[in-house]
Amino acid sequence: MKRKARYLIMELLLCLTLVSCASAPEKNPETAQVVVGFSQLGAESSWRIANTESMETAAKEAGFGLMMENANQKQEKQIDAIRSFIAYQVDVIVFSPIVENGWDNVLNEAKKAGIPVILMDRMISTSDESLYASYVGADFYAEGRRAGEYLIRKADALGAEHMNIAEISGTIDSTPMRERQRGFMDVIAGDPRFTVIDSICGDFLRSKGEECAVQLLQKYGRGGIDVIYSHNDSMTLGALDILEQRGIAPGKDILLITVDGEKEAVDALKTGKINCVVQCTPKLGPAAMALVKSLTTGGTVSKITHPEEGVFCDFDDLTDPATEGF
C-alpha cells in the first residue's frame, strides 16, 4: 500500500475511535502497519458480543489496526462494509457472513484488489473457494451430532418409548442453522422413538425464541412436546421464560437442548432448567489474528480451523470448575 494511503487509513481509524495499532504498548515491526477490516454481523446475543470482544482484544495484542463495522443483521450492510474496506485498502478482511449465499461479487472485488478474506464463525456457499483464504469457527455439524447423541443417551436413561421434538432453528440459510440441523437429524434418523413435529425459525434472537415457544405451545399444547432442540442459548433462554410463565417446568416437563455455552445457559443447566448445552466458543480472535499474521508475512494458512469444543449436560458433575460459560 502507498505510504500516503496508509497514513490516511490510520487517521480515519483514530477519528472513528476504532482500535488502532498506535494504541498497542509494544509493536512487532512486521505487524505494525497491518490493518484488518472486520464486518461483524450483529450484536444479537451474548455469544456475538463475546466474539466481538475477542476480536478487539486479539487485534490490540497483535498490534494490528482494526476497522470494525456492525451490520445489524443485514447482508447489504456487510457487503457495503466489505466494499469500504476494499476502498481503504486494508490488508486483510475478516467477516462473519449472516447467510451462506450472495457473496461472490463483493469477494471477487476483494480478490482483484489483492486483499485476502477470512471467514469467521460462518461459511459461504460458492463454487470458487479461492474467494476466501481461510475459515475459522466451529464445526456446526459436529455440534448438531453432539446434541442428537445426548438425546439418545437421555431417552435411554429415561426408558422413553416415544418423544416429540420441536426444533427452534437459527437464521434460515446460515451455516450454523443448516449444519446444526443436519447433524442432529442424522444422529436421530431411523430411531423410531423420535418424531420431529416442527421446525420454526428463531433467528438466533431471544425475543424470537419467546415467540417460537408461544407458537409451539399454541399449536401442540403443553403435553404435545417432549423436547425442544434450540440452535443457540439466546433462543433457548427465551423459550425457557415462556415455559415458566405457562407453568411448565423446563428441563423436566420439556427437555431443553441448546448450543453455545453462555453463562446464563450453563447456570440454567446447573439448576436443572436446561438439560444439555453443546459448546460453541466465541473466542475466535486469537486464531483469526494468527491467520492475519500468516497472510501478511508470506506464510501459509489452513483452509479450515476448528476450535476444541465439548458438551455440558445433566449427566456431568456440574460442580466441576471446568463447567462454566463465557
Short mmCIF file of C-alpha atoms in Angstrom, two decimals:
data_model
loop_
_atom_site.label_atom_id
_atom_site.label_comp_id
_atom_site.label_asym_id
_atom_site.label_seq_id
_atom_site.Cartn_x
_atom_site.Cartn_y
_atom_site.Cartn_z
CA MET A 1 0.00 0.00 0.00
CA LYS A 2 1.24 3.51 -0.76
CA ARG A 3 2.50 5.46 2.26
CA LYS A 4 0.04 8.33 1.76
CA ALA A 5 -2.93 5.96 1.71
CA ARG A 6 -1.64 4.21 4.80
CA TYR A 7 -1.43 7.49 6.71
CA LEU A 8 -4.99 8.33 5.65
CA ILE A 9 -6.22 4.97 6.93
CA MET A 10 -4.63 5.46 10.33
CA GLU A 11 -6.06 8.97 10.63
CA LEU A 12 -9.52 7.61 9.84
CA LEU A 13 -9.06 4.87 12.43
CA LEU A 14 -8.15 7.43 15.07
CA CYS A 15 -11.02 9.76 14.22
CA LEU A 16 -13.55 6.93 14.38
CA THR A 17 -12.09 5.77 17.74
CA LEU A 18 -11.56 2.30 16.38
CA VAL A 19 -8.85 0.05 17.68
CA SER A 20 -5.59 1.50 16.41
CA CYS A 21 -2.24 -0.19 16.24
CA ALA A 22 -0.81 3.05 17.68
CA SER A 23 -2.52 2.17 20.98
CA ALA A 24 -0.60 -1.06 21.42
CA PRO A 25 2.15 -0.77 24.09
CA GLU A 26 4.57 -2.89 22.06
CA LYS A 27 4.56 -3.36 18.31
CA ASN A 28 6.21 -6.01 16.24
CA PRO A 29 7.84 -4.30 13.24
CA GLU A 30 6.44 -7.00 10.98
CA THR A 31 2.85 -6.25 12.02
CA ALA A 32 2.94 -2.57 13.00
CA GLN A 33 1.33 -1.42 9.78
CA VAL A 34 -1.28 -4.18 9.38
CA VAL A 35 -4.91 -3.05 9.22
CA VAL A 36 -7.77 -5.56 9.47
CA GLY A 37 -11.29 -4.82 8.24
CA PHE A 38 -13.83 -6.73 10.34
CA SER A 39 -17.52 -6.98 9.42
CA GLN A 40 -19.46 -8.34 12.39
CA LEU A 41 -22.96 -9.45 11.50
CA GLY A 42 -24.60 -8.02 14.62
CA ALA A 43 -24.87 -7.99 18.40
CA GLU A 44 -27.87 -10.30 18.67
CA SER A 45 -26.61 -12.45 21.54
CA SER A 46 -24.10 -12.78 24.34
CA TRP A 47 -22.15 -15.07 22.01
CA ARG A 48 -21.84 -12.37 19.36
CA ILE A 49 -20.83 -9.71 21.88
CA ALA A 50 -18.16 -12.01 23.33
CA ASN A 51 -16.95 -12.77 19.81
CA THR A 52 -16.54 -9.06 19.05
CA GLU A 53 -14.65 -8.52 22.30
CA SER A 54 -12.36 -11.42 21.43
CA MET A 55 -11.55 -9.85 18.07
CA GLU A 56 -10.88 -6.42 19.59
CA THR A 57 -8.61 -7.83 22.29
CA ALA A 58 -6.71 -10.09 19.91
CA ALA A 59 -6.14 -7.29 17.39
CA LYS A 60 -4.76 -4.99 20.07
CA GLU A 61 -2.47 -7.69 21.44
CA ALA A 62 -1.20 -8.41 17.93
CA GLY A 63 -0.53 -4.72 17.27
CA PHE A 64 -3.00 -4.59 14.38
CA GLY A 65 -5.36 -1.78 13.49
CA LEU A 66 -8.99 -2.93 13.46
CA MET A 67 -11.68 -1.26 11.37
CA MET A 68 -14.93 -2.78 12.57
CA GLU A 69 -18.44 -2.40 11.18
CA ASN A 70 -21.60 -3.88 12.76
CA ALA A 71 -24.09 -4.99 10.11
CA ASN A 72 -27.06 -5.23 12.48
CA GLN A 73 -28.23 -8.47 10.85
CA LYS A 74 -28.30 -7.02 7.31
CA GLN A 75 -26.41 -8.68 4.45
CA GLU A 76 -26.43 -5.47 2.42
CA LYS A 77 -24.64 -3.67 5.26
CA GLN A 78 -21.99 -6.36 5.31
CA ILE A 79 -21.46 -6.00 1.59
CA ASP A 80 -21.18 -2.22 1.98
CA ALA A 81 -18.66 -2.70 4.80
CA ILE A 82 -16.51 -5.06 2.72
CA ARG A 83 -16.52 -2.55 -0.16
CA SER A 84 -15.45 0.21 2.24
CA PHE A 85 -12.59 -1.97 3.48
CA ILE A 86 -11.50 -2.50 -0.12
CA ALA A 87 -11.60 1.25 -0.73
CA TYR A 88 -9.48 1.85 2.38
CA GLN A 89 -7.01 -0.79 1.15
CA VAL A 90 -6.96 -2.80 4.36
CA ASP A 91 -4.52 -5.70 4.48
CA VAL A 92 -6.99 -8.47 5.39
CA ILE A 93 -10.79 -8.66 5.59
CA VAL A 94 -12.46 -10.80 8.25
CA PHE A 95 -16.21 -11.22 8.26
CA SER A 96 -18.99 -13.38 9.71
CA PRO A 97 -21.49 -13.88 6.86
CA ILE A 98 -25.08 -13.71 8.03
CA VAL A 99 -26.17 -16.19 5.34
CA GLU A 100 -24.25 -18.50 3.02
CA ASN A 101 -25.30 -17.16 -0.40
CA GLY A 102 -24.76 -13.89 -2.24
CA TRP A 103 -21.08 -13.09 -1.63
CA ASP A 104 -19.32 -13.90 -4.91
CA ASN A 105 -19.46 -10.42 -6.43
CA VAL A 106 -18.05 -8.50 -3.49
CA LEU A 107 -15.45 -11.15 -2.69
CA ASN A 108 -14.32 -11.09 -6.32
CA GLU A 109 -13.76 -7.35 -5.82
CA ALA A 110 -11.59 -8.09 -2.79
CA LYS A 111 -9.68 -10.74 -4.74
CA LYS A 112 -9.00 -8.31 -7.61
CA ALA A 113 -7.75 -5.77 -5.05
CA GLY A 114 -5.33 -8.38 -3.67
CA ILE A 115 -6.94 -8.42 -0.23
CA PRO A 116 -7.27 -11.88 1.37
CA VAL A 117 -10.53 -12.74 3.14
CA ILE A 118 -11.01 -14.80 6.30
CA LEU A 119 -14.45 -16.19 7.07
CA MET A 120 -15.18 -16.30 10.79
CA ASP A 121 -17.93 -18.29 12.54
CA ARG A 122 -19.98 -18.88 9.39
CA MET A 123 -19.24 -20.27 5.94
CA ILE A 124 -20.35 -19.14 2.50
CA SER A 125 -21.71 -21.13 -0.44
CA THR A 126 -19.55 -20.61 -3.52
CA SER A 127 -18.11 -22.62 -6.38
CA ASP A 128 -14.88 -20.59 -6.16
CA GLU A 129 -13.08 -21.35 -2.92
CA SER A 130 -10.26 -19.02 -3.93
CA LEU A 131 -12.53 -16.15 -2.87
CA TYR A 132 -11.55 -16.74 0.75
CA ALA A 133 -8.22 -17.72 2.26
CA SER A 134 -9.45 -19.49 5.36
CA TYR A 135 -12.37 -20.24 7.66
CA VAL A 136 -12.07 -20.12 11.46
CA GLY A 137 -15.00 -21.29 13.54
CA ALA A 138 -16.98 -24.18 14.92
CA ASP A 139 -17.76 -27.49 13.30
CA PHE A 140 -21.52 -26.93 13.37
CA TYR A 141 -22.32 -30.38 12.02
CA ALA A 142 -20.41 -31.95 14.91
CA GLU A 143 -22.32 -29.70 17.32
CA GLY A 144 -25.62 -30.96 15.92
CA ARG A 145 -24.44 -34.54 16.26
CA ARG A 146 -23.47 -33.97 19.90
CA ALA A 147 -26.98 -32.67 20.59
CA GLY A 148 -28.50 -35.77 18.97
CA GLU A 149 -26.16 -38.11 20.81
CA TYR A 150 -27.15 -36.55 24.11
CA LEU A 151 -30.84 -37.02 23.32
CA ILE A 152 -30.36 -40.72 22.57
CA ARG A 153 -28.49 -41.14 25.85
CA LYS A 154 -31.21 -39.27 27.74
CA ALA A 155 -34.01 -41.28 26.13
CA ASP A 156 -32.20 -44.48 27.09
CA ALA A 157 -31.81 -43.29 30.68
CA LEU A 158 -35.48 -42.35 30.93
CA GLY A 159 -36.66 -45.53 29.25
CA ALA A 160 -38.65 -43.33 26.87
CA GLU A 161 -40.74 -45.13 24.27
CA HIS A 162 -41.51 -42.05 22.19
CA MET A 163 -40.55 -38.36 22.17
CA ASN A 164 -41.97 -35.46 20.15
CA ILE A 165 -39.24 -32.96 19.24
CA ALA A 166 -39.71 -29.30 18.32
CA GLU A 167 -36.75 -27.54 16.75
CA ILE A 168 -36.11 -23.80 17.10
CA SER A 169 -33.63 -23.09 14.33
CA GLY A 170 -31.26 -20.22 13.73
CA THR A 171 -31.35 -17.84 10.78
CA ILE A 172 -32.54 -19.66 7.66
CA ASP A 173 -29.71 -20.40 5.18
CA SER A 174 -26.97 -19.59 7.69
CA THR A 175 -24.24 -22.19 8.17
CA PRO A 176 -24.94 -22.93 11.85
CA MET A 177 -28.66 -23.36 11.13
CA ARG A 178 -28.09 -25.78 8.27
CA GLU A 179 -25.32 -27.81 9.88
CA ARG A 180 -26.70 -27.98 13.43
CA GLN A 181 -29.95 -29.22 11.96
CA ARG A 182 -28.26 -31.72 9.64
CA GLY A 183 -26.01 -33.15 12.34
CA PHE A 184 -28.86 -33.59 14.81
CA MET A 185 -31.18 -35.18 12.28
CA ASP A 186 -28.50 -37.55 11.02
CA VAL A 187 -27.99 -38.93 14.53
CA ILE A 188 -31.65 -39.47 15.42
CA ALA A 189 -32.73 -40.64 11.95
CA GLY A 190 -34.08 -44.15 11.95
CA ASP A 191 -34.73 -44.23 15.70
CA PRO A 192 -38.49 -44.86 15.98
CA ARG A 193 -38.64 -43.24 19.39
CA PHE A 194 -38.19 -39.76 17.93
CA THR A 195 -40.59 -37.64 15.88
CA VAL A 196 -39.65 -34.11 14.84
CA ILE A 197 -43.08 -32.47 14.88
CA ASP A 198 -41.99 -28.98 13.86
CA SER A 199 -39.05 -26.73 12.98
CA ILE A 200 -39.53 -22.99 13.46
CA CYS A 201 -37.04 -20.18 12.86
CA GLY A 202 -35.94 -18.01 15.78
CA ASP A 203 -33.14 -16.06 14.01
CA PHE A 204 -30.80 -16.65 16.98
CA LEU A 205 -32.71 -13.97 18.94
CA ARG A 206 -34.03 -14.30 22.49
CA SER A 207 -37.21 -12.40 21.61
CA LYS A 208 -37.81 -14.75 18.69
CA GLY A 209 -37.20 -17.73 20.97
CA GLU A 210 -40.06 -16.47 23.11
CA GLU A 211 -42.29 -16.07 20.05
CA CYS A 212 -41.43 -19.56 18.83
CA ALA A 213 -42.26 -21.11 22.20
CA VAL A 214 -45.63 -19.34 22.25
CA GLN A 215 -46.44 -20.59 18.74
CA LEU A 216 -45.38 -24.14 19.52
CA LEU A 217 -47.43 -24.30 22.72
CA GLN A 218 -50.46 -22.86 20.95
CA LYS A 219 -50.12 -25.46 18.21
CA TYR A 220 -49.26 -28.58 20.23
CA GLY A 221 -50.30 -27.83 23.80
CA ARG A 222 -48.23 -28.33 26.91
CA GLY A 223 -48.38 -32.13 26.60
CA GLY A 224 -47.57 -32.36 22.92
CA ILE A 225 -43.87 -31.51 23.11
CA ASP A 226 -41.29 -33.62 24.92
CA VAL A 227 -38.08 -31.99 23.69
CA ILE A 228 -37.07 -28.57 22.38
CA TYR A 229 -33.81 -28.55 20.43
CA SER A 230 -32.73 -24.93 20.01
CA HIS A 231 -29.81 -23.77 17.87
CA ASN A 232 -28.49 -21.23 20.37
CA ASP A 233 -28.71 -20.19 24.01
CA SER A 234 -30.47 -16.88 23.40
CA MET A 235 -33.47 -18.58 21.77
CA THR A 236 -33.43 -21.32 24.41
CA LEU A 237 -33.50 -18.82 27.26
CA GLY A 238 -36.39 -17.00 25.59
CA ALA A 239 -38.29 -20.28 25.28
CA LEU A 240 -37.45 -21.16 28.88
CA ASP A 241 -39.02 -17.91 30.07
CA ILE A 242 -42.27 -18.72 28.25
CA LEU A 243 -42.39 -22.27 29.61
CA GLU A 244 -42.06 -20.99 33.16
CA GLN A 245 -44.73 -18.35 32.57
CA ARG A 246 -47.10 -21.10 31.44
CA GLY A 247 -46.39 -23.25 34.50
CA ILE A 248 -44.31 -25.78 32.53
CA ALA A 249 -41.12 -26.93 34.22
CA PRO A 250 -38.24 -26.54 31.74
CA GLY A 251 -35.79 -29.39 31.93
CA LYS A 252 -38.42 -31.69 33.40
CA ASP A 253 -41.78 -31.37 31.64
CA ILE A 254 -39.96 -30.48 28.41
CA LEU A 255 -36.31 -31.32 27.86
CA LEU A 256 -34.19 -28.43 26.56
CA ILE A 257 -31.11 -28.97 24.40
CA THR A 258 -29.17 -25.87 23.38
CA VAL A 259 -25.96 -24.74 21.70
CA ASP A 260 -23.39 -22.08 22.66
CA GLY A 261 -22.38 -22.21 26.33
CA GLU A 262 -23.03 -18.72 27.63
CA LYS A 263 -23.04 -18.33 31.41
CA GLU A 264 -26.79 -17.86 31.80
CA ALA A 265 -27.47 -21.10 29.95
CA VAL A 266 -24.86 -23.05 31.91
CA ASP A 267 -26.32 -21.67 35.15
CA ALA A 268 -29.76 -22.85 34.00
CA LEU A 269 -28.24 -26.27 33.32
CA LYS A 270 -26.88 -26.38 36.86
CA THR A 271 -30.33 -25.63 38.28
CA GLY A 272 -31.97 -28.31 36.12
CA LYS A 273 -33.85 -25.95 33.77
CA ILE A 274 -31.73 -26.91 30.74
CA ASN A 275 -30.62 -30.49 30.12
CA CYS A 276 -27.76 -30.15 27.64
CA VAL A 277 -25.50 -27.30 26.49
CA VAL A 278 -23.36 -28.03 23.43
CA GLN A 279 -20.33 -25.76 23.47
CA CYS A 280 -19.59 -23.24 20.71
CA THR A 281 -16.80 -20.89 21.72
CA PRO A 282 -16.97 -17.22 20.67
CA LYS A 283 -13.28 -16.69 21.46
CA LEU A 284 -12.05 -16.87 17.89
CA GLY A 285 -10.00 -13.64 17.91
CA PRO A 286 -6.57 -15.15 18.62
CA ALA A 287 -6.95 -17.76 15.89
CA ALA A 288 -8.17 -15.13 13.42
CA MET A 289 -5.25 -12.82 14.17
CA ALA A 290 -2.79 -15.70 13.82
CA LEU A 291 -4.19 -16.23 10.32
CA VAL A 292 -3.88 -12.49 9.60
CA LYS A 293 -0.25 -12.57 10.65
CA SER A 294 0.50 -15.53 8.37
CA LEU A 295 -1.28 -13.94 5.43
CA THR A 296 0.58 -10.64 5.81
CA THR A 297 4.03 -12.17 6.35
CA GLY A 298 4.06 -14.62 3.46
CA GLY A 299 3.09 -17.67 5.50
CA THR A 300 0.61 -20.40 4.67
CA VAL A 301 -2.76 -20.93 6.34
CA SER A 302 -5.09 -23.86 6.80
CA LYS A 303 -8.31 -23.63 4.83
CA ILE A 304 -10.33 -24.59 7.91
CA THR A 305 -9.58 -24.08 11.62
CA HIS A 306 -11.94 -25.53 14.24
CA PRO A 307 -11.62 -24.81 17.99
CA GLU A 308 -11.89 -27.63 20.50
CA GLU A 309 -15.41 -27.88 21.93
CA GLY A 310 -17.44 -30.29 24.04
CA VAL A 311 -20.75 -30.74 25.85
CA PHE A 312 -22.12 -29.93 29.30
CA CYS A 313 -25.16 -31.95 30.34
CA ASP A 314 -27.16 -33.29 33.26
CA PHE A 315 -25.10 -36.47 33.28
CA ASP A 316 -21.99 -34.48 34.25
CA ASP A 317 -20.58 -33.36 37.57
CA LEU A 318 -21.74 -29.77 37.30
CA THR A 319 -19.79 -28.74 40.40
CA ASP A 320 -16.58 -29.14 38.38
CA PRO A 321 -14.96 -25.68 37.98
CA ALA A 322 -14.41 -26.50 34.29
CA THR A 323 -18.19 -26.42 33.82
CA GLU A 324 -18.70 -22.73 33.25
CA GLY A 325 -19.93 -20.46 30.50
CA PHE A 326 -18.48 -17.44 28.78
#
